[in-house]
Amino acid sequence: MAQYNSSQYGPPSTIGPGATYFRPEALSIRTIGVEEHITFPQLMSRIPKDSYSAAIMKSMMGHPSMTYVKGRSTDGGEQRIKDMDEGGIAVQILSSSGIPNSTHLADTDPEGAVELAKEINNELKNVVDSNPTRFKAFAELPMHDPKASVAELHRCVKELDFVGAMLSGTIGGSAKFLDGPEFDPILSVFEELDVPLYLHPAIPPKAVWDKYYAIEGKPDLSAAFGLAGWGWHNEVAIHVIRLAISGTLDRHRNLKIIVGHQGEMMPMMMQRFDTLFPEKGFGFERSIGEMLRSQVWIAISGLFSLPPTQAAIATWGIDRVLFAADYPFQDTQRAPEYLKALGDVVAPADLRKICQTNAEAVLKFKA
């Protein structure tokens, strides 16, 4: 057999059929991550750590997928910027990753919970001010107290220049969703200020956990099942569907909601929503699909897989899909390969929408 002569043949090309690369038009995209977390342990330590939530969080943070989190969850400086640069992220929208959220302090200290939310927002503002071209923020709101939430959202948007707010899970030990009439005033303020509400998962209420997710003798498996493996995504979907079928979205037609994790399993259910919740049968003003497509945005949130992204685009539309890395719970350094792969199945202009201009439009700033 004749030997290969390296001088006789040219080297492999760097770009060609089968290669994954950024198309030239995409190289100028300034990617915005809309679900990027930071923790303030000195503040979150005020929330009582009952045996239920403490044990679950210990199991979750001990999961092999959480090794990247170490040291990064509290970092708002050099390491975070380094990771952003390596992942091609121009701007992070910061949010408190306190799980449980500040409303859980309200079970024992309602006024203290209001002050805790304010202090979390002041800390978020400090991080944003340390590098204002790279960071924006979502507010933490004391949702157990709608009146206080109204005041705090006004402060955060008008004085601190925040771009919206995030609620993680349900509201404190009450396990309330936002479809009750007592929350109409705060939802109206989101409309008035034209900023979005990000609905993010958290630990489900104990009664739900015990019945649905607790597997006897296997706390780590239970945590994976009840949290990021399934349960808390399901809870966000329930929250959004309640807002739709309760009439809350119709009462608040200008309310903008963001959910993460490729739509929290809702894209695959769109056909069922429209057939099993018929407008005439239940007296809705719009179909469930129309409500969701007009008022809900979907963030990728570190689920770096093309099939769910394609499902989100196909059911929600390209203008409603946002990029997020879910830092530090997902490795930001994985983002470029995912976005290169996504760029092979969507046009450069659509990739720009997902990574940059959709977020700029809903959050009202330029990256």
CSV table of C-alpha atoms in Angstrom, one decimal:
chain,number,residue,atom,x,y,z
A,1,MET,CA,0.0,0.0,0.0
A,2,ALA,CA,1.3,3.4,-1.0
A,3,GLN,CA,2.2,5.6,1.9
A,4,TYR,CA,0.5,9.0,2.4
A,5,ASN,CA,2.6,11.9,1.2
A,6,SER,CA,1.7,15.0,3.3
A,7,SER,CA,3.4,17.3,0.7
A,8,GLN,CA,1.1,15.9,-2.1
A,9,TYR,CA,-2.2,16.8,-0.5
A,10,GLY,CA,-3.5,20.0,1.2
A,11,PRO,CA,-4.5,20.1,4.9
A,12,PRO,CA,-8.1,19.8,6.0
A,13,SER,CA,-10.2,22.9,5.6
A,14,THR,CA,-11.3,24.8,8.7
A,15,ILE,CA,-14.8,25.6,7.4
A,16,GLY,CA,-17.0,23.5,5.1
A,17,PRO,CA,-19.8,20.9,5.0
A,18,GLY,CA,-20.2,19.3,8.4
A,19,ALA,CA,-18.4,22.1,10.2
A,20,THR,CA,-20.2,24.0,13.0
A,21,TYR,CA,-19.3,27.7,13.0
A,22,PHE,CA,-20.8,31.1,13.5
A,23,ARG,CA,-22.0,32.6,10.2
A,24,PRO,CA,-20.3,35.9,9.4
A,25,GLU,CA,-23.5,37.8,10.0
A,26,ALA,CA,-23.7,36.4,13.6
A,27,LEU,CA,-20.3,37.4,14.7
A,28,SER,CA,-21.4,40.8,15.8
A,29,ILE,CA,-24.3,39.5,18.0
A,30,ARG,CA,-24.1,40.7,21.7
A,31,THR,CA,-25.6,37.8,23.6
A,32,ILE,CA,-27.7,38.6,26.6
A,33,GLY,CA,-28.3,36.0,29.3
A,34,VAL,CA,-31.7,36.7,30.9
A,35,GLU,CA,-31.5,34.2,33.8
A,36,GLU,CA,-28.2,34.5,35.5
A,37,HIS,CA,-28.1,34.1,39.3
A,38,ILE,CA,-26.1,35.4,42.2
A,39,THR,CA,-26.4,34.6,45.9
A,40,PHE,CA,-26.0,36.8,49.0
A,41,PRO,CA,-25.5,34.2,51.8
A,42,GLN,CA,-25.3,36.9,54.5
A,43,LEU,CA,-28.8,38.0,53.7
A,44,MET,CA,-30.4,34.6,52.8
A,45,SER,CA,-29.2,33.2,56.2
A,46,ARG,CA,-32.0,35.1,57.8
A,47,ILE,CA,-34.6,32.7,56.3
A,48,PRO,CA,-35.3,29.9,58.7
A,49,LYS,CA,-33.8,26.7,57.4
A,50,ASP,CA,-36.3,24.1,58.5
A,51,SER,CA,-35.3,20.4,58.1
A,52,TYR,CA,-37.4,20.1,55.0
A,53,SER,CA,-35.8,22.8,52.8
A,54,ALA,CA,-32.3,22.5,54.3
A,55,ALA,CA,-32.1,18.8,53.5
A,56,ILE,CA,-33.4,19.2,50.0
A,57,MET,CA,-31.0,22.0,49.2
A,58,LYS,CA,-28.1,20.0,50.6
A,59,SER,CA,-29.0,17.1,48.4
A,60,MET,CA,-29.4,19.3,45.3
A,61,MET,CA,-26.0,21.1,45.8
A,62,GLY,CA,-24.3,17.7,46.3
A,63,HIS,CA,-25.5,16.6,42.8
A,64,PRO,CA,-22.6,15.9,40.4
A,65,SER,CA,-24.0,18.5,38.0
A,66,MET,CA,-23.4,21.2,40.6
A,67,THR,CA,-19.6,21.1,40.7
A,68,TYR,CA,-19.4,24.2,38.5
A,69,VAL,CA,-21.4,26.3,41.0
A,70,LYS,CA,-18.7,26.2,43.7
A,71,GLY,CA,-17.4,29.7,44.4
A,72,ARG,CA,-19.3,31.1,41.4
A,73,SER,CA,-22.8,31.6,43.0
A,74,THR,CA,-21.5,34.5,45.2
A,75,ASP,CA,-19.1,36.0,42.7
A,76,GLY,CA,-20.1,39.2,41.0
A,77,GLY,CA,-16.7,40.2,39.8
A,78,GLU,CA,-13.6,38.8,38.1
A,79,GLN,CA,-14.5,35.2,37.8
A,80,ARG,CA,-18.0,35.9,36.6
A,81,ILE,CA,-16.7,38.3,33.9
A,82,LYS,CA,-14.1,35.7,32.9
A,83,ASP,CA,-16.8,33.1,32.5
A,84,MET,CA,-19.0,35.5,30.5
A,85,ASP,CA,-16.1,36.3,28.2
A,86,GLU,CA,-15.3,32.6,27.6
A,87,GLY,CA,-19.0,31.9,27.0
A,88,GLY,CA,-19.5,34.8,24.6
A,89,ILE,CA,-22.0,36.6,26.9
A,90,ALA,CA,-22.1,40.4,26.6
A,91,VAL,CA,-24.6,41.1,29.4
A,92,GLN,CA,-26.1,39.1,32.3
A,93,ILE,CA,-29.5,40.0,33.8
A,94,LEU,CA,-28.8,39.2,37.5
A,95,SER,CA,-31.3,37.8,39.9
A,96,SER,CA,-31.1,36.5,43.4
A,97,SER,CA,-30.8,32.7,43.5
A,98,GLY,CA,-32.2,32.5,47.0
A,99,ILE,CA,-34.1,29.3,47.3
A,100,PRO,CA,-36.4,29.5,49.1
A,101,ASN,CA,-37.1,33.1,48.2
A,102,SER,CA,-37.4,36.0,50.6
A,103,THR,CA,-41.2,35.6,51.1
A,104,HIS,CA,-40.4,32.5,53.2
A,105,LEU,CA,-39.2,34.7,56.0
A,106,ALA,CA,-42.8,36.2,56.0
A,107,ASP,CA,-44.1,33.0,57.8
A,108,THR,CA,-42.3,34.2,61.0
A,109,ASP,CA,-41.4,37.9,60.3
A,110,PRO,CA,-43.5,39.6,57.6
A,111,GLU,CA,-41.9,43.0,58.0
A,112,GLY,CA,-38.5,41.4,58.1
A,113,ALA,CA,-39.2,39.8,54.7
A,114,VAL,CA,-40.0,43.2,53.2
A,115,GLU,CA,-36.7,44.5,54.5
A,116,LEU,CA,-34.9,41.4,53.2
A,117,ALA,CA,-36.2,42.0,49.7
A,118,LYS,CA,-35.0,45.6,49.8
A,119,GLU,CA,-31.6,44.6,51.0
A,120,ILE,CA,-31.3,42.0,48.3
A,121,ASN,CA,-32.1,44.6,45.7
A,122,ASN,CA,-29.6,47.0,47.1
A,123,GLU,CA,-26.9,44.3,46.9
A,124,LEU,CA,-28.0,43.5,43.3
A,125,LYS,CA,-27.6,47.2,42.5
A,126,ASN,CA,-24.1,47.3,44.0
A,127,VAL,CA,-23.1,44.4,41.7
A,128,VAL,CA,-24.6,46.1,38.6
A,129,ASP,CA,-22.9,49.4,39.4
A,130,SER,CA,-19.5,47.6,39.7
A,131,ASN,CA,-19.8,46.8,35.9
A,132,PRO,CA,-22.8,48.6,34.4
A,133,THR,CA,-22.0,47.7,30.8
A,134,ARG,CA,-22.1,43.9,31.6
A,135,PHE,CA,-24.9,43.7,34.2
A,136,LYS,CA,-28.6,44.5,34.6
A,137,ALA,CA,-30.9,43.1,37.3
A,138,PHE,CA,-34.3,41.7,38.1
A,139,ALA,CA,-35.8,42.8,41.4
A,140,GLU,CA,-36.7,40.5,44.4
A,141,LEU,CA,-40.2,41.4,45.6
A,142,PRO,CA,-41.9,40.8,48.9
A,143,MET,CA,-44.9,39.2,47.2
A,144,HIS,CA,-46.5,38.1,50.5
A,145,ASP,CA,-47.3,41.8,50.9
A,146,PRO,CA,-48.7,43.1,47.6
A,147,LYS,CA,-48.7,46.8,48.8
A,148,ALA,CA,-45.0,46.6,49.7
A,149,SER,CA,-44.3,44.9,46.4
A,150,VAL,CA,-45.9,47.8,44.5
A,151,ALA,CA,-43.6,50.3,46.3
A,152,GLU,CA,-40.5,48.1,45.9
A,153,LEU,CA,-41.1,47.5,42.2
A,154,HIS,CA,-41.5,51.3,41.6
A,155,ARG,CA,-38.2,51.9,43.5
A,156,CYS,CA,-36.3,49.2,41.7
A,157,VAL,CA,-37.4,50.3,38.2
A,158,LYS,CA,-37.4,54.0,38.7
A,159,GLU,CA,-34.5,54.5,41.1
A,160,LEU,CA,-32.3,51.5,40.6
A,161,ASP,CA,-32.8,51.1,36.9
A,162,PHE,CA,-33.8,47.4,37.1
A,163,VAL,CA,-35.4,45.8,34.1
A,164,GLY,CA,-38.1,43.7,35.8
A,165,ALA,CA,-38.6,41.3,38.7
A,166,MET,CA,-38.3,37.6,39.4
A,167,LEU,CA,-40.4,35.4,41.6
A,168,SER,CA,-38.9,32.0,42.5
A,169,GLY,CA,-41.5,29.4,43.3
A,170,THR,CA,-44.8,30.1,45.1
A,171,ILE,CA,-45.3,32.7,47.8
A,172,GLY,CA,-43.8,31.6,51.1
A,173,GLY,CA,-45.4,28.9,53.2
A,174,SER,CA,-48.8,29.9,51.9
A,175,ALA,CA,-47.8,28.3,48.5
A,176,LYS,CA,-50.0,30.9,46.7
A,177,PHE,CA,-49.8,31.5,43.0
A,178,LEU,CA,-50.4,35.0,41.6
A,179,ASP,CA,-53.9,34.4,40.2
A,180,GLY,CA,-55.7,35.6,43.3
A,181,PRO,CA,-57.3,39.1,43.1
A,182,GLU,CA,-55.1,40.3,46.0
A,183,PHE,CA,-52.2,40.4,43.5
A,184,ASP,CA,-54.0,42.5,40.9
A,185,PRO,CA,-52.4,45.7,42.2
A,186,ILE,CA,-48.8,44.5,41.7
A,187,LEU,CA,-49.5,42.9,38.4
A,188,SER,CA,-51.0,46.2,37.3
A,189,VAL,CA,-47.7,48.0,38.2
A,190,PHE,CA,-45.8,45.6,36.0
A,191,GLU,CA,-48.1,46.8,33.2
A,192,GLU,CA,-47.8,50.4,34.1
A,193,LEU,CA,-44.0,50.3,34.2
A,194,ASP,CA,-43.8,48.0,31.2
A,195,VAL,CA,-41.4,45.6,32.7
A,196,PRO,CA,-41.6,41.8,32.7
A,197,LEU,CA,-42.2,39.3,35.6
A,198,TYR,CA,-39.9,36.3,35.5
A,199,LEU,CA,-41.5,33.2,37.0
A,200,HIS,CA,-38.7,30.9,38.2
A,201,PRO,CA,-38.8,27.6,39.9
A,202,ALA,CA,-38.1,26.8,43.6
A,203,ILE,CA,-38.6,24.0,46.1
A,204,PRO,CA,-42.3,22.9,45.9
A,205,PRO,CA,-44.4,23.1,49.1
A,206,LYS,CA,-43.8,20.3,51.6
A,207,ALA,CA,-47.2,18.7,51.1
A,208,VAL,CA,-46.7,18.5,47.4
A,209,TRP,CA,-43.1,17.2,47.9
A,210,ASP,CA,-44.1,14.5,50.3
A,211,LYS,CA,-46.9,13.1,48.1
A,212,TYR,CA,-45.3,13.6,44.6
A,213,TYR,CA,-41.5,13.6,44.9
A,214,ALA,CA,-40.2,12.0,48.1
A,215,ILE,CA,-38.8,8.5,47.4
A,216,GLU,CA,-38.3,6.8,50.7
A,217,GLY,CA,-34.7,6.3,51.7
A,218,LYS,CA,-33.4,8.1,48.6
A,219,PRO,CA,-33.0,11.9,49.4
A,220,ASP,CA,-30.6,12.6,46.6
A,221,LEU,CA,-32.8,10.9,44.0
A,222,SER,CA,-35.9,12.7,45.4
A,223,ALA,CA,-34.1,16.1,45.1
A,224,ALA,CA,-33.2,15.4,41.5
A,225,PHE,CA,-36.8,14.3,40.7
A,226,GLY,CA,-38.6,17.1,42.6
A,227,LEU,CA,-36.3,19.9,41.6
A,228,ALA,CA,-34.3,20.4,38.4
A,229,GLY,CA,-35.0,16.9,37.0
A,230,TRP,CA,-38.8,17.5,36.8
A,231,GLY,CA,-40.8,18.9,39.6
A,232,TRP,CA,-40.1,22.5,39.8
A,233,HIS,CA,-40.4,22.9,36.0
A,234,ASN,CA,-43.9,21.4,36.3
A,235,GLU,CA,-44.7,23.9,39.0
A,236,VAL,CA,-43.9,27.0,36.9
A,237,ALA,CA,-46.0,25.6,34.1
A,238,ILE,CA,-48.9,25.2,36.6
A,239,HIS,CA,-48.4,28.8,37.7
A,240,VAL,CA,-48.6,30.1,34.1
A,241,ILE,CA,-51.6,28.0,33.1
A,242,ARG,CA,-53.4,29.1,36.3
A,243,LEU,CA,-52.8,32.8,35.2
A,244,ALA,CA,-54.3,32.0,31.9
A,245,ILE,CA,-57.4,29.9,32.8
A,246,SER,CA,-58.2,32.0,35.9
A,247,GLY,CA,-58.7,35.1,33.8
A,248,THR,CA,-55.7,36.9,35.2
A,249,LEU,CA,-54.0,37.3,31.8
A,250,ASP,CA,-57.2,38.7,30.4
A,251,ARG,CA,-57.5,41.2,33.3
A,252,HIS,CA,-53.9,42.2,32.6
A,253,ARG,CA,-53.5,42.2,28.9
A,254,ASN,CA,-50.2,44.1,29.0
A,255,LEU,CA,-48.6,41.9,31.6
A,256,LYS,CA,-45.3,40.4,30.2
A,257,ILE,CA,-44.1,37.1,31.7
A,258,ILE,CA,-40.8,35.3,31.1
A,259,VAL,CA,-40.3,31.6,31.9
A,260,GLY,CA,-37.1,29.7,31.6
A,261,HIS,CA,-35.9,26.2,30.7
A,262,GLN,CA,-37.2,26.1,27.2
A,263,GLY,CA,-40.7,26.9,28.3
A,264,GLU,CA,-41.0,24.7,31.4
A,265,MET,CA,-42.4,21.8,29.3
A,266,MET,CA,-45.3,23.9,27.9
A,267,PRO,CA,-44.4,24.0,24.2
A,268,MET,CA,-45.2,20.3,23.7
A,269,MET,CA,-48.6,20.8,25.3
A,270,MET,CA,-49.8,23.7,23.2
A,271,GLN,CA,-52.2,21.6,21.1
A,272,ARG,CA,-53.7,20.1,24.3
A,273,PHE,CA,-54.2,23.6,25.8
A,274,ASP,CA,-56.2,24.7,22.9
A,275,THR,CA,-58.4,21.6,22.6
A,276,LEU,CA,-59.0,20.9,26.2
A,277,PHE,CA,-59.6,24.5,27.3
A,278,PRO,CA,-61.9,25.6,24.5
A,279,GLU,CA,-62.8,29.3,24.6
A,280,LYS,CA,-66.6,28.8,24.2
A,281,GLY,CA,-66.7,25.9,26.7
A,282,PHE,CA,-65.0,27.8,29.5
A,283,GLY,CA,-65.9,31.4,28.6
A,284,PHE,CA,-62.4,32.6,27.7
A,285,GLU,CA,-61.9,35.7,25.7
A,286,ARG,CA,-58.9,34.2,23.9
A,287,SER,CA,-57.5,30.7,23.4
A,288,ILE,CA,-54.9,29.6,25.8
A,289,GLY,CA,-52.4,29.5,23.0
A,290,GLU,CA,-53.1,33.1,22.1
A,291,MET,CA,-52.7,34.2,25.7
A,292,LEU,CA,-49.4,32.4,26.0
A,293,ARG,CA,-48.0,33.5,22.7
A,294,SER,CA,-48.9,37.1,23.2
A,295,GLN,CA,-47.9,37.5,26.9
A,296,VAL,CA,-45.2,34.9,27.7
A,297,TRP,CA,-41.6,34.8,26.6
A,298,ILE,CA,-39.4,31.6,26.8
A,299,ALA,CA,-35.8,31.6,27.9
A,300,ILE,CA,-33.4,28.7,27.0
A,301,SER,CA,-31.9,28.7,30.5
A,302,GLY,CA,-29.0,26.4,30.0
A,303,LEU,CA,-31.0,23.6,28.4
A,304,PHE,CA,-28.4,23.5,25.6
A,305,SER,CA,-30.3,21.0,23.3
A,306,LEU,CA,-31.7,21.8,19.9
A,307,PRO,CA,-35.0,19.8,19.9
A,308,PRO,CA,-36.6,21.7,22.8
A,309,THR,CA,-35.4,25.0,21.2
A,310,GLN,CA,-37.0,24.0,17.9
A,311,ALA,CA,-40.2,23.1,19.7
A,312,ALA,CA,-40.3,26.5,21.5
A,313,ILE,CA,-39.7,28.3,18.2
A,314,ALA,CA,-42.3,26.3,16.4
A,315,THR,CA,-45.0,26.8,19.0
A,316,TRP,CA,-44.2,30.2,20.4
A,317,GLY,CA,-42.5,31.9,17.5
A,318,ILE,CA,-39.0,33.2,17.0
A,319,ASP,CA,-39.8,36.6,18.5
A,320,ARG,CA,-40.7,35.1,21.9
A,321,VAL,CA,-37.5,33.1,22.5
A,322,LEU,CA,-34.6,34.4,24.6
A,323,PHE,CA,-31.2,33.2,25.5
A,324,ALA,CA,-30.1,32.4,29.0
A,325,ALA,CA,-27.2,30.3,30.4
A,326,ASP,CA,-28.7,29.8,33.9
A,327,TYR,CA,-25.3,30.7,35.3
A,328,PRO,CA,-23.8,29.4,37.5
A,329,PHE,CA,-25.9,26.3,37.5
A,330,GLN,CA,-24.9,25.6,34.0
A,331,ASP,CA,-21.4,26.0,32.5
A,332,THR,CA,-21.4,29.2,30.5
A,333,GLN,CA,-18.4,27.9,28.5
A,334,ARG,CA,-20.9,25.4,26.8
A,335,ALA,CA,-22.9,28.3,25.3
A,336,PRO,CA,-20.8,28.9,22.1
A,337,GLU,CA,-21.0,25.3,20.8
A,338,TYR,CA,-24.8,25.3,21.4
A,339,LEU,CA,-25.2,28.7,19.7
A,340,LYS,CA,-23.1,27.5,16.7
A,341,ALA,CA,-25.3,24.4,16.4
A,342,LEU,CA,-28.4,26.6,16.7
A,343,GLY,CA,-27.0,28.9,14.0
A,344,ASP,CA,-27.0,25.9,11.6
A,345,VAL,CA,-30.8,25.5,11.9
A,346,VAL,CA,-32.0,29.2,12.1
A,347,ALA,CA,-31.1,32.1,10.0
A,348,PRO,CA,-28.5,34.6,11.3
A,349,ALA,CA,-31.2,37.2,11.7
A,350,ASP,CA,-33.2,34.8,13.9
A,351,LEU,CA,-30.2,33.8,15.9
A,352,ARG,CA,-29.7,37.6,16.6
A,353,LYS,CA,-33.3,37.8,17.8
A,354,ILE,CA,-32.9,34.9,20.2
A,355,CYS,CA,-29.5,36.0,21.6
A,356,GLN,CA,-29.9,39.8,21.6
A,357,THR,CA,-32.8,41.8,20.1
A,358,ASN,CA,-35.7,40.0,21.6
A,359,ALA,CA,-34.3,40.6,25.1
A,360,GLU,CA,-33.5,44.2,24.2
A,361,ALA,CA,-37.1,44.7,23.1
A,362,VAL,CA,-38.8,43.2,26.2
A,363,LEU,CA,-36.3,44.6,28.7
A,364,LYS,CA,-35.9,48.0,27.0
A,365,PHE,CA,-32.2,48.4,26.9
A,366,LYS,CA,-29.4,48.1,24.3
A,367,ALA,CA,-26.6,45.6,24.9
